[in-house]
Every structure is written in C-alpha cells, then in structure tokens.
Amino acid sequence: MLGTIVNALAIIVGGIIGLLFKNVIPEKISESLLKTTGLAVIAIGITLIFRGENFTLLIISLILGTIIGETIDIVGLLEKFRAYIESKMKNKESNVALGFVTCTLVYCVGSMAIIGSIQSGLTGNHDILFSKALIDGITSVSLAVSMGVGVIFSSISVFVYQGILTTLASLMQALLSEVVVNEMTAIGG
C-alpha cells in the first residue's frame, strides 16, 4: 500500500502547489509540464513492454484491447460521463466536480495504476507507483491551476481504486508465478 499512499499524497501536494501558485505559473509552463509527463508515461510504457518474453501475447492483447475498446467506445462513454457531471453542476461547484471527475479518470484509467498496483500487491515493489506518483504530482500542479480544488479530491479515488487493486493482488500472490507477473507487466506497458 506504500506506493498507493505516496501516489495519493503526491496528488494532494501537487494540487496544493497548483492552487497556491496558480497566479504565478504561466499557462505555457503548465501546458509544457503536461506534455513532459505524457512523454514520461510513453517512455515508462516502452520500458515495461520489454519485461515480457512473449511478444505474440503482447500483440494479441493489443489487438483484442483495441477491438473491445472501440466496440464499447470506452473513450466516448468516459466523455459522456464527464459531460453529464459537468451539465449537472451549473455554478462554482461545477469546477470542483469537473476537476474531480477529470483527474479521477486521468489518474485511474491508465495502465500504470493497474500494473503498478498489481506489482505492489504481488511483489512489494512500488517502483511503478512511485513513478506514477511523480507524474501525477506534476500533472496535479498543472491541472489545479485550471480546474481548482477538485484535483485534490481525486486523490481519494486514486487511493481507493489502487488500494483495492493492491489488496486483491496481494491476496492472489500465491496463484501467480513470476512469469505471469512479467507478462502482465509487459502487456500493461
């Protein structure tokens, strides 16, 4: 759970920094930070891919994931959910809700949340979640500048989501071999 706790705290700290310095941080720097964290996520994903040994399984998983994702229109559903929440909040609270929902989706949907939590629960290795914490903390600075305090509240969702995954993974530890864990990590990357 250490990785999950650090990740949630990084979001809180980043959000507070963003709120405190929102009048000081230029929009150009905020946008550049988001682009930089995006590149970091890509680099980490590429690194994780090479942990696996079965590239056929990786390719099949990518193809199936794409087909399933496009068939059920995951991105469209998430966008509709965000738009629904935004439409229900007409006043100042809408910015809080928008920040909360947007950041919850950004921080919980990616493979680093899933694979990092599983790795943390199975092996006690928190490296992926520590990297995710750094990325999420920096992202929180940028997003809090534009979305406000809702960014900080998303740390609760991250803590609960990753905490559940970590706990479930630790309960399944005896059932999964190191080879299976490596392949899951590669596919998640």
Coordinates of C-alpha atoms in Angstrom, one line a residue:
M1 CA 0.0 0.0 0.0
L2 CA 3.0 2.3 0.3
G3 CA 3.0 3.1 -3.4
T4 CA -0.7 3.9 -3.3
I5 CA -0.3 6.2 -0.3
V6 CA 2.7 8.0 -1.9
N7 CA 0.6 8.4 -5.1
A8 CA -2.4 9.9 -3.3
L9 CA -0.1 12.2 -1.3
A10 CA 1.7 13.4 -4.4
I11 CA -1.7 14.4 -6.0
I12 CA -2.6 16.3 -2.8
V13 CA 0.8 18.1 -2.7
G14 CA 0.8 18.8 -6.4
G15 CA -2.8 20.2 -6.2
I16 CA -1.9 22.4 -3.3
I17 CA 1.1 23.8 -5.1
G18 CA -1.0 24.4 -8.2
L19 CA -3.7 26.3 -6.1
L20 CA -1.1 28.3 -4.2
F21 CA 0.9 29.4 -7.3
K22 CA -1.9 29.5 -10.0
N23 CA -1.3 33.2 -10.5
V24 CA 2.4 32.7 -10.7
I25 CA 2.7 29.7 -13.0
P26 CA 2.4 30.8 -16.7
E27 CA 0.0 28.8 -18.8
K28 CA 2.8 28.0 -21.2
I29 CA 4.8 26.2 -18.4
S30 CA 1.7 24.4 -17.2
E31 CA 1.0 23.1 -20.7
S32 CA 4.6 22.1 -21.2
L33 CA 4.6 20.2 -17.9
L34 CA 1.6 18.2 -19.1
K35 CA 3.4 17.3 -22.4
T36 CA 6.5 16.3 -20.5
T37 CA 4.6 14.0 -18.2
G38 CA 3.0 12.5 -21.3
L39 CA 6.4 11.7 -22.7
A40 CA 7.4 10.2 -19.4
V41 CA 4.4 7.8 -19.5
I42 CA 5.3 6.7 -23.0
A43 CA 8.9 6.1 -22.0
I44 CA 7.8 4.0 -19.0
G45 CA 5.4 2.1 -21.1
I46 CA 8.1 1.2 -23.6
T47 CA 10.4 0.1 -20.8
L48 CA 7.7 -2.1 -19.3
I49 CA 7.0 -3.8 -22.7
F50 CA 10.5 -5.3 -22.7
R51 CA 10.0 -7.1 -19.4
G52 CA 7.9 -9.7 -21.1
E53 CA 9.2 -12.6 -23.2
N54 CA 6.1 -13.5 -25.2
F55 CA 5.6 -10.7 -27.8
T56 CA 2.9 -12.8 -29.5
L57 CA 0.8 -12.5 -26.4
L58 CA 1.5 -8.8 -26.3
I59 CA 0.4 -8.3 -29.9
I60 CA -2.8 -10.3 -29.4
S61 CA -3.6 -8.4 -26.2
L62 CA -3.1 -5.1 -28.0
I63 CA -5.4 -6.2 -30.9
L64 CA -8.1 -7.5 -28.6
G65 CA -7.9 -4.5 -26.3
T66 CA -8.3 -2.2 -29.3
I67 CA -11.3 -4.1 -30.7
I68 CA -13.0 -4.3 -27.3
G69 CA -12.3 -0.6 -26.5
E70 CA -13.5 0.6 -29.9
T71 CA -16.6 -1.7 -29.8
I72 CA -17.8 -0.4 -26.5
D73 CA -16.4 3.1 -27.1
I74 CA -14.7 3.5 -23.8
V75 CA -13.4 7.0 -24.6
G76 CA -16.9 8.1 -25.7
L77 CA -18.5 6.7 -22.6
L78 CA -16.0 8.4 -20.3
E79 CA -16.5 11.7 -22.2
K80 CA -20.3 11.4 -21.9
F81 CA -19.9 10.7 -18.2
R82 CA -17.7 13.8 -17.8
A83 CA -20.2 15.9 -19.8
Y84 CA -23.1 14.6 -17.7
I85 CA -21.4 15.6 -14.4
E86 CA -20.5 19.0 -15.9
S87 CA -24.1 19.6 -17.0
K88 CA -25.4 18.8 -13.5
M89 CA -23.2 21.4 -11.9
K90 CA -24.1 24.9 -13.0
N91 CA -22.3 27.1 -10.5
K92 CA -18.9 27.2 -8.9
E93 CA -19.3 23.6 -7.7
S94 CA -19.1 22.6 -11.4
N95 CA -15.4 23.4 -11.5
V96 CA -14.8 21.2 -8.4
A97 CA -16.8 18.3 -9.9
L98 CA -15.1 18.7 -13.3
G99 CA -11.6 18.7 -11.6
F100 CA -12.5 15.7 -9.5
V101 CA -14.0 13.6 -12.4
T102 CA -11.4 14.6 -15.0
C103 CA -8.5 13.8 -12.7
T104 CA -10.0 10.6 -11.4
L105 CA -10.3 9.4 -15.0
V106 CA -6.8 10.6 -15.9
Y107 CA -5.2 9.0 -12.8
C108 CA -7.1 5.8 -12.7
V109 CA -7.7 4.7 -16.3
G110 CA -4.1 4.2 -17.3
S111 CA -2.1 1.0 -17.2
M112 CA 0.3 2.4 -14.6
A113 CA -2.4 2.5 -12.0
I114 CA -3.4 -1.1 -12.7
I115 CA 0.0 -2.7 -13.3
G116 CA 1.7 -0.6 -10.5
S117 CA -1.0 -1.7 -8.0
I118 CA -0.7 -5.3 -9.0
Q119 CA 3.1 -5.2 -8.8
S120 CA 2.9 -3.5 -5.5
G121 CA 0.5 -6.1 -4.1
L122 CA 2.3 -9.2 -5.6
T123 CA 5.9 -8.3 -5.1
G124 CA 6.0 -5.3 -2.7
N125 CA 7.9 -3.4 -5.5
H126 CA 6.4 0.1 -5.7
D127 CA 8.6 1.5 -8.5
I128 CA 5.8 1.9 -11.0
L129 CA 3.6 3.6 -8.4
F130 CA 6.4 5.8 -7.3
S131 CA 7.0 6.9 -10.9
K132 CA 3.2 7.4 -11.3
A133 CA 3.2 9.5 -8.1
L134 CA 5.8 11.8 -9.6
I135 CA 3.9 12.1 -12.8
D136 CA 0.6 12.5 -11.1
G137 CA 2.0 15.1 -8.7
I138 CA 3.4 17.2 -11.5
T139 CA 0.2 16.8 -13.5
S140 CA -1.8 17.9 -10.4
V141 CA 0.1 21.2 -10.3
S142 CA -0.8 21.9 -13.9
L143 CA -4.4 20.8 -13.6
A144 CA -5.1 22.5 -10.3
V145 CA -4.1 25.8 -11.9
S146 CA -7.1 25.5 -14.3
M147 CA -9.5 23.1 -12.5
G148 CA -9.1 24.1 -8.9
V149 CA -9.6 22.1 -5.7
G150 CA -11.4 19.1 -7.4
V151 CA -7.9 17.9 -8.5
I152 CA -7.0 17.3 -4.8
F153 CA -10.2 15.4 -4.1
S154 CA -9.3 13.0 -6.9
S155 CA -6.6 11.6 -4.6
I156 CA -9.4 9.8 -2.7
S157 CA -10.5 8.0 -5.8
V158 CA -6.9 7.0 -6.6
F159 CA -6.3 5.8 -3.0
V160 CA -9.5 3.7 -3.0
Y161 CA -9.0 2.3 -6.6
Q162 CA -5.3 1.5 -6.3
G163 CA -5.8 0.3 -2.7
I164 CA -8.4 -2.2 -3.8
L165 CA -6.2 -3.5 -6.7
T166 CA -3.2 -3.8 -4.5
T167 CA -5.1 -5.7 -1.8
L168 CA -6.6 -8.1 -4.4
A169 CA -3.2 -8.6 -5.9
S170 CA -1.7 -9.5 -2.6
L171 CA -4.5 -12.0 -2.0
M172 CA -3.7 -13.6 -5.3
Q173 CA 0.0 -13.7 -4.8
A174 CA 0.2 -17.5 -4.3
L175 CA -1.7 -18.1 -7.5
L176 CA 0.5 -16.2 -9.9
S177 CA 4.1 -17.1 -11.0
E178 CA 6.8 -14.6 -11.7
V179 CA 6.5 -15.3 -15.5
V180 CA 2.8 -14.4 -15.4
V181 CA 3.5 -11.2 -13.5
N182 CA 6.2 -10.3 -16.0
E183 CA 3.9 -10.9 -19.0
M184 CA 1.1 -8.9 -17.3
T185 CA 3.6 -6.0 -16.7
A186 CA 4.7 -6.1 -20.4
I187 CA 1.1 -6.1 -21.7
G188 CA 0.2 -3.3 -19.3
G189 CA 3.2 -1.2 -20.5

